[in-house]
XYZ file of N, CA and C in Angstrom:
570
model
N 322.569 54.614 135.359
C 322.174 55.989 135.457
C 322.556 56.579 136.817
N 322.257 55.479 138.123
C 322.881 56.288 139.401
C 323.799 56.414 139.565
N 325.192 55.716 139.107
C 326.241 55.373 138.680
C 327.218 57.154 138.321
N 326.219 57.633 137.407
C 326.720 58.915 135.950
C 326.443 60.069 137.147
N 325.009 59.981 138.005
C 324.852 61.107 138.876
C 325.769 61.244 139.824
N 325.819 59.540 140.479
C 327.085 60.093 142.012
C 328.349 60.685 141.254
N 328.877 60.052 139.932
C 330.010 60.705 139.774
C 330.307 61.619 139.464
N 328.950 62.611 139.024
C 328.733 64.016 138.648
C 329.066 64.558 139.692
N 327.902 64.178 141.056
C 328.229 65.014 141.985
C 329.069 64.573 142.883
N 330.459 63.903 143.038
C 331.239 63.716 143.211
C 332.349 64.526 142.537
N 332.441 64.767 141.349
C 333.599 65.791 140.462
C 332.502 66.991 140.873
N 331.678 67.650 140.830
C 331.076 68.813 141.411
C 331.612 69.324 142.958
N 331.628 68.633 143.481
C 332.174 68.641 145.080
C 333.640 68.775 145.105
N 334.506 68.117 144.329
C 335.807 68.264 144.125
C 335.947 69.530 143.654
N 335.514 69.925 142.230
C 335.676 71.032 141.979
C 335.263 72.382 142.595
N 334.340 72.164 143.512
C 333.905 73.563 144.612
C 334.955 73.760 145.501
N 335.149 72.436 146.306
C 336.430 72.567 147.491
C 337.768 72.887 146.953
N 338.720 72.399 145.903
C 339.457 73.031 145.079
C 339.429 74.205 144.775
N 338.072 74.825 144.354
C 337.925 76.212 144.016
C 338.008 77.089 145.264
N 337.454 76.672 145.892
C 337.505 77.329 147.677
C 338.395 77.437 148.390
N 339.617 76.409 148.028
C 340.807 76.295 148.203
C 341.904 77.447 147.694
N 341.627 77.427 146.828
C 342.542 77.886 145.863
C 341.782 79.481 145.848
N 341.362 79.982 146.354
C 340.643 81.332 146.762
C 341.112 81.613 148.429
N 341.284 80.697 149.328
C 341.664 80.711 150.753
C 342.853 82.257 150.719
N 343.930 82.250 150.133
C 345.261 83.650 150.422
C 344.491 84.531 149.473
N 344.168 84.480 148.564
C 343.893 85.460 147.191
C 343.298 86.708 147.508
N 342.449 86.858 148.429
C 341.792 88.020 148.957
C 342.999 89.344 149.552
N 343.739 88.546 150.236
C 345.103 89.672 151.130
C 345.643 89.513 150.214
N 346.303 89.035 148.707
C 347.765 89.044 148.217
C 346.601 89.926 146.857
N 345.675 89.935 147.062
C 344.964 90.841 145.740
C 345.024 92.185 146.410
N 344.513 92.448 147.808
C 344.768 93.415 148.054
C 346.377 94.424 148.766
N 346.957 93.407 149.417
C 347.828 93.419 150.016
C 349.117 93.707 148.824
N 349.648 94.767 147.917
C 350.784 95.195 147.225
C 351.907 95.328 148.193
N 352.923 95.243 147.633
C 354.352 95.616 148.297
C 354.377 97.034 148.649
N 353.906 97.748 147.468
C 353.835 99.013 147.734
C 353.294 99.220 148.491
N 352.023 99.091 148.976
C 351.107 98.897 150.203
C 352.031 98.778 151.597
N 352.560 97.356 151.525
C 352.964 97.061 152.569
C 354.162 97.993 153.035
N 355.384 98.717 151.691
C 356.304 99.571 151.936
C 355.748 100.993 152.954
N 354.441 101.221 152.789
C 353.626 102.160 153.201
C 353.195 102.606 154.597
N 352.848 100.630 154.984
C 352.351 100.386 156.244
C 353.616 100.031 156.870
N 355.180 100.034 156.537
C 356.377 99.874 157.232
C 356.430 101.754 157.805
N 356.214 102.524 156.691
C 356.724 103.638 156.694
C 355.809 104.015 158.547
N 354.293 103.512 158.227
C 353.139 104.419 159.005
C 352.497 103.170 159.202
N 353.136 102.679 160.650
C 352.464 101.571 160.978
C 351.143 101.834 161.592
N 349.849 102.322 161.091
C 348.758 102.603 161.669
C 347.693 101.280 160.890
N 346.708 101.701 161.772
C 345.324 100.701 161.592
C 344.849 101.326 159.828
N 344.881 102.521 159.578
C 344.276 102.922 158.054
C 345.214 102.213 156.970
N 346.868 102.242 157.229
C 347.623 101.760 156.771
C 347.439 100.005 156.138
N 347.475 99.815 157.848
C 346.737 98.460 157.437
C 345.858 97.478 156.928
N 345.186 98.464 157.021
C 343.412 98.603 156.309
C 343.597 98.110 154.785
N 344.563 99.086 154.456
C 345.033 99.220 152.589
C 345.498 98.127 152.452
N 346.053 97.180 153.713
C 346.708 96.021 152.982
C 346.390 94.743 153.586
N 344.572 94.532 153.794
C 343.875 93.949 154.284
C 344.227 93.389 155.234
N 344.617 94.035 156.248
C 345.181 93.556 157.892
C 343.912 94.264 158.749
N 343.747 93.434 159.677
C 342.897 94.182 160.772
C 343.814 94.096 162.179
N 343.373 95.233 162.572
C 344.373 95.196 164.460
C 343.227 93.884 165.008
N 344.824 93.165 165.650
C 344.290 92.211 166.375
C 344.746 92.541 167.847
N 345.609 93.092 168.255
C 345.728 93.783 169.308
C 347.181 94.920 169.964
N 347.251 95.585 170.387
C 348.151 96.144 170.781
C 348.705 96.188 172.129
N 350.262 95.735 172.368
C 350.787 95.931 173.712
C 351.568 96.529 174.299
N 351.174 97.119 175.245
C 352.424 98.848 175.945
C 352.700 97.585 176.678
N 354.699 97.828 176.897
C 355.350 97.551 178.128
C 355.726 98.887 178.919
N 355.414 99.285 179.773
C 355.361 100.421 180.675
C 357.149 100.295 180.957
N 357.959 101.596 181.182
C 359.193 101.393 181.796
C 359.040 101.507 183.074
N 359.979 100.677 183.898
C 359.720 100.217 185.507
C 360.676 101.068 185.731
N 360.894 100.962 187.263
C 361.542 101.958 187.788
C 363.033 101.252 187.910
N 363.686 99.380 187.685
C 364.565 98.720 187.713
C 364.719 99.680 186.228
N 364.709 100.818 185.425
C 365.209 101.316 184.385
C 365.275 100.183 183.127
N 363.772 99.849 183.172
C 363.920 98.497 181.894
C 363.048 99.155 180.707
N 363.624 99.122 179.663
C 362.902 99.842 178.710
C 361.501 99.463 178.358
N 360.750 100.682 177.713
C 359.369 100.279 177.748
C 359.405 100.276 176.184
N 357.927 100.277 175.715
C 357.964 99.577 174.477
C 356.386 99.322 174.245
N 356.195 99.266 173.118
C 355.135 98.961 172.589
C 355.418 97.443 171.549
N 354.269 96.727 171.175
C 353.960 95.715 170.030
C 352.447 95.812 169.260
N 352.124 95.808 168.223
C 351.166 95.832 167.860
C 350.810 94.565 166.406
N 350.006 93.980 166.257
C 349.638 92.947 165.499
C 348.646 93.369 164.676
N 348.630 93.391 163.247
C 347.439 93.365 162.060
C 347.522 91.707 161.624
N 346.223 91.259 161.206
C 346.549 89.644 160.848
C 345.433 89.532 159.402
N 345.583 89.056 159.207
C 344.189 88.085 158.430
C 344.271 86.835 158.562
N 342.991 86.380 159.027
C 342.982 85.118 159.058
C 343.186 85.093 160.218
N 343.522 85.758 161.418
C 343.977 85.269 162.903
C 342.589 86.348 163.451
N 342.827 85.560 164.976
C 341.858 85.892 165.875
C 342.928 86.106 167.184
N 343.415 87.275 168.195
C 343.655 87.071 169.655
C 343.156 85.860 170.335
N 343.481 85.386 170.892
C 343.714 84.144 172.040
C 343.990 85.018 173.098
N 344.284 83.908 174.159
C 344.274 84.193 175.743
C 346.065 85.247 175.699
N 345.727 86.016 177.109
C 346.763 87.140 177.313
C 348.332 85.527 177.747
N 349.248 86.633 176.975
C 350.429 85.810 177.235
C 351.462 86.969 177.963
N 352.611 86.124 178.638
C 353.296 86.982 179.335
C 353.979 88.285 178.988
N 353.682 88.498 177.452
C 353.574 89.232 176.505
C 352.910 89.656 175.475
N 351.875 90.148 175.263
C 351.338 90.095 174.304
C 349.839 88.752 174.556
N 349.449 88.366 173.153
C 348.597 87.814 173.276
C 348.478 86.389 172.419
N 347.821 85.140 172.521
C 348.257 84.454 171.739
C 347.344 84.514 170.579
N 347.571 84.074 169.603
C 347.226 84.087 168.007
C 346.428 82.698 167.752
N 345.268 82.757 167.357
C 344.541 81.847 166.845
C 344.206 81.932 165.106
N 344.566 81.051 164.503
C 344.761 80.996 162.878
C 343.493 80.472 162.763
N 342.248 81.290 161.684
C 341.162 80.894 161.384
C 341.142 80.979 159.864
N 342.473 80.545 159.240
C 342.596 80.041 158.038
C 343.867 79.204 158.168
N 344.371 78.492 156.703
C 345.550 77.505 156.553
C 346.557 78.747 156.627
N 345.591 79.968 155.936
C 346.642 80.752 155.054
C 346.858 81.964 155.843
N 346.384 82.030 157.291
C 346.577 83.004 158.053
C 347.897 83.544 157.902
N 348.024 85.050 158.245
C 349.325 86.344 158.186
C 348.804 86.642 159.072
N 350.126 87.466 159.422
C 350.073 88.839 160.893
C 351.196 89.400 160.632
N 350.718 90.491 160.600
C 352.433 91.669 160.539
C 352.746 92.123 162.258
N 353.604 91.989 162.050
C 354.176 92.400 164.130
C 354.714 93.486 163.832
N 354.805 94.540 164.403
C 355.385 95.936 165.057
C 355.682 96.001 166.279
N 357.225 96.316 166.300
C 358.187 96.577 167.534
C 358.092 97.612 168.183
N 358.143 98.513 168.641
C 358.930 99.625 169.176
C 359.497 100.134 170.423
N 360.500 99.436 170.402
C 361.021 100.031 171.585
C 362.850 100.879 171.457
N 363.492 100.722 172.197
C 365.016 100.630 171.535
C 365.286 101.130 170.347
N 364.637 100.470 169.403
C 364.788 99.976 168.049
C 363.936 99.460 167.668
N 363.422 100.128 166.048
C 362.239 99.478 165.856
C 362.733 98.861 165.091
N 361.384 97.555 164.739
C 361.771 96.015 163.820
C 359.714 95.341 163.945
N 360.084 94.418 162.564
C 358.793 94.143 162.194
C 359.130 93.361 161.797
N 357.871 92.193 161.114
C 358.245 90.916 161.036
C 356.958 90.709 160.447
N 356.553 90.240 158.703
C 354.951 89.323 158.209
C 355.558 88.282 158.425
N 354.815 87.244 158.942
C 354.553 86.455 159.520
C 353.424 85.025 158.418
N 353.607 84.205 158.242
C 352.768 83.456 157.338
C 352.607 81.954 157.460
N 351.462 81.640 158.068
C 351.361 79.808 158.378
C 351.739 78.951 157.382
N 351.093 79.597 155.801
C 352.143 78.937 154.866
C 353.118 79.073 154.044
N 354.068 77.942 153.883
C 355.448 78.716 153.497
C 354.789 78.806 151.847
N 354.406 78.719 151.727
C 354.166 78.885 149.814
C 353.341 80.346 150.191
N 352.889 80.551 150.594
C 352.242 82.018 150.886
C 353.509 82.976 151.517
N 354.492 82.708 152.178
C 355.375 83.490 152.439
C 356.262 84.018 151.227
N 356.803 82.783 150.573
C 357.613 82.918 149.442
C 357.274 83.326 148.467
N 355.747 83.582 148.268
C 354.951 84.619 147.354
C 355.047 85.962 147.809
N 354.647 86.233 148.856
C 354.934 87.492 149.734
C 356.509 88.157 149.087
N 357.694 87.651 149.317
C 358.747 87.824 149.114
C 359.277 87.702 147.641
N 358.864 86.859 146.726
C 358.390 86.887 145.102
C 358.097 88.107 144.918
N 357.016 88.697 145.323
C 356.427 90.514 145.540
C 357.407 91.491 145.744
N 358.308 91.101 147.044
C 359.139 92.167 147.937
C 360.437 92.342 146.380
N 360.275 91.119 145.596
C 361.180 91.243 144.505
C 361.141 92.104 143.476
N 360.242 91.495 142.911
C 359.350 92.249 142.123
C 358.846 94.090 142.254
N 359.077 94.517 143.311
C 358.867 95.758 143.598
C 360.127 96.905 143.663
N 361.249 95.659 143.795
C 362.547 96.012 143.750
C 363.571 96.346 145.237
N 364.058 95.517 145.685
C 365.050 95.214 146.617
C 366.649 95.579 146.893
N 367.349 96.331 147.391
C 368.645 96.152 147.128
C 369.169 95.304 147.535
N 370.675 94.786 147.152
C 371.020 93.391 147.262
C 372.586 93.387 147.221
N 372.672 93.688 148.607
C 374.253 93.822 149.280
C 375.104 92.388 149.642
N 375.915 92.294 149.149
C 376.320 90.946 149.770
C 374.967 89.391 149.450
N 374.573 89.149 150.866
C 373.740 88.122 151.478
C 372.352 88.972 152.316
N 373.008 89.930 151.912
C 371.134 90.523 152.913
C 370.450 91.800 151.575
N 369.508 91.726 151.960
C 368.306 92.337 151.100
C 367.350 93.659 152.134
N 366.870 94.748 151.237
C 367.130 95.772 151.664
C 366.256 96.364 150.914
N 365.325 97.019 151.972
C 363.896 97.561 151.181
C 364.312 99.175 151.066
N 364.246 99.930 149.483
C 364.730 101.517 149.915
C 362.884 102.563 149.907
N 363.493 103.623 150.089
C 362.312 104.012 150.951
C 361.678 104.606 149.706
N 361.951 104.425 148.383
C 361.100 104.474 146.738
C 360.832 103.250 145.804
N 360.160 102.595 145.436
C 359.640 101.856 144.227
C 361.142 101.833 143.234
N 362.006 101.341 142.936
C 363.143 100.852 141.953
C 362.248 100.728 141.023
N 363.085 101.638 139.895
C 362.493 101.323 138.744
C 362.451 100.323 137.806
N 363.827 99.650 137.627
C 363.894 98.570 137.621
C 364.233 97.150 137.911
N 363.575 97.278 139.540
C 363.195 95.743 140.329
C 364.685 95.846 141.136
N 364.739 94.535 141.458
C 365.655 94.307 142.208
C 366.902 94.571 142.073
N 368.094 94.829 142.235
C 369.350 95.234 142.001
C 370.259 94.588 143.031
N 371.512 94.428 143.105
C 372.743 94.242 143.426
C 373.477 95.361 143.326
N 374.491 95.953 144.523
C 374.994 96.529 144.896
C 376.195 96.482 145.666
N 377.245 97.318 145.549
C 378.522 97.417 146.205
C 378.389 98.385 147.516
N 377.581 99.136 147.020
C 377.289 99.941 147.867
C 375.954 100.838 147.875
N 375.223 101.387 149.263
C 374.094 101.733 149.457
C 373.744 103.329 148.691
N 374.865 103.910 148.672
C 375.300 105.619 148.571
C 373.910 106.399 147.167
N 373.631 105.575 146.421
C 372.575 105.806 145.243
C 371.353 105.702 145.687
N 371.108 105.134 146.873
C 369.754 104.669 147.303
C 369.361 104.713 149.098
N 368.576 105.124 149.180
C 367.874 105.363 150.632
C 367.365 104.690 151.446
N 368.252 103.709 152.316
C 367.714 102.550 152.447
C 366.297 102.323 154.019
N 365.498 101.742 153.718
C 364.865 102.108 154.712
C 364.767 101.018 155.787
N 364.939 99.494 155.357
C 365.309 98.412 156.304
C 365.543 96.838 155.577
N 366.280 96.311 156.324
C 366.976 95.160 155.918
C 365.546 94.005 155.776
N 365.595 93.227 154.958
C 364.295 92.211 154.949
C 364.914 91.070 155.133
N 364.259 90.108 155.472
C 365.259 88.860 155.381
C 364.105 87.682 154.490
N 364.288 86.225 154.271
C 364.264 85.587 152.883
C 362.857 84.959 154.054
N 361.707 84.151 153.577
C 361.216 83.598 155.056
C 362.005 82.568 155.740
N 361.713 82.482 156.916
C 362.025 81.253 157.513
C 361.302 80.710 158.748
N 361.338 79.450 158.804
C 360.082 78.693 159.750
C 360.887 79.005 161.038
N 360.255 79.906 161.948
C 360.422 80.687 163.650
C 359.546 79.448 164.702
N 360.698 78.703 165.191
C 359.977 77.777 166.148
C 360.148 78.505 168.017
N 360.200 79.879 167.480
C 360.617 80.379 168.926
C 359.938 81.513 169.421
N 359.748 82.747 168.757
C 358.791 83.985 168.824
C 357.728 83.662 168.294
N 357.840 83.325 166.929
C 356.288 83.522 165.755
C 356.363 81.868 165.445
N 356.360 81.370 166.695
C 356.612 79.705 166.518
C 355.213 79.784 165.483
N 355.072 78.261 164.786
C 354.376 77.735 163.789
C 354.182 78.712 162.536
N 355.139 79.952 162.186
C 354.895 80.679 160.932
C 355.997 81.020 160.075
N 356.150 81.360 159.061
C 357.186 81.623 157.935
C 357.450 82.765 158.118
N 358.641 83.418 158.747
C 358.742 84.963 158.967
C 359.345 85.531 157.959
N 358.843 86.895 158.054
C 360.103 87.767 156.795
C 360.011 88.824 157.773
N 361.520 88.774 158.551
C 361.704 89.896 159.579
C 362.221 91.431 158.441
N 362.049 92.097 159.406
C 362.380 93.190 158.742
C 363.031 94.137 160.156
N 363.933 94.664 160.106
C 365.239 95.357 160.764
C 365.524 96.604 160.111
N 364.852 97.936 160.715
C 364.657 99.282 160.009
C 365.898 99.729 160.558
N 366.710 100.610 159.700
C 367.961 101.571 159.643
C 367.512 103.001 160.924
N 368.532 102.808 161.837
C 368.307 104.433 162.345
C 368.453 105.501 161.443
């Protein structure tokens, strides 16, 4: 009989942590749409972000010096992350999930953005999405336009039918800027 109980509550315990598991990303990718995110590319603000369950984790002005070095801003929405200690840029990132994200915003020069994802099966879902919502598809690079495709992703010779609003790229593990995460940079059109 003690035998039937431990192994009850033994498969009870399995099945909670599994379940808890398997709920860890689901909250941001339930709320978090492409469309959403096409939104918060357009209007990188905190309400924006809001819609696509990101919270500001912090924002950084580089002031222009008088050596004529360009100034610039960065700003971070995450889930799952917490700010860490000030870095010689910016700030460092503490992951308070497996499944932690952060979207980065550029602006300086040229703006450019980058979601960011600790796991690669959570990135490549992310980008599964960016598909699914519809992509153009030049050559080897991929290309978010600034409307919903009606139908999904496409291939192209040329951009001239469509409005392109910035280049996306596929994820990939960044052991150098967004060291320890799966990036999907994104490179907006002047």
């Amino acid at each position: 009989m003690k035998k039937s109980h431990l192994l009850l509550a033994i498969t009870l315990l399995f099945s909670v942590c599994g379940h808890l598991k398997a709920q860890t990303a689901d909250p941001f990718f339930d709320q978090c749409t492409f469309e959403k995110f096409v939104e918060l590319l357009k209007n990188p603000s905190g309400e924006e972000a809001e819609n696509c369950g990101l919270s500001l984790i912090y924002t950084y002005e580089i002031e222009q010096s008088e050596d004529d070095e360009v100034g610039g801003s960065s700003t971070v929405y995450g889930w799952g992350i917490e700010k860490g200690r000030k870095l010689e840029y910016g700030y460092e990132l503490k992951c308070t999930s497996p499944h932690a994200c952060y979207f980065y915003y550029q602006a300086d020069t040229s703006l450019q953005a980058a979601m960011c994802f600790k796991d690669k099966a959570d990135a490549d879902r992310f980008f599964e999405k960016a598909l699914q919502y519809g992509l153009v598809v030049m050559g080897n690079s991929y290309h978010i336009a600034d409307e919903k495709l009606p139908n999904g992703t496409v291939t192209v010779d040329s951009f001239r039918d469509y409005n392109i609003m910035a280049e996306i790229t596929k994820p990939a593990n960044d052991n150098e800027f967004h060291a320890g995460f799966y990036v999907i940079s994104i490179y907006f059109f002047a």
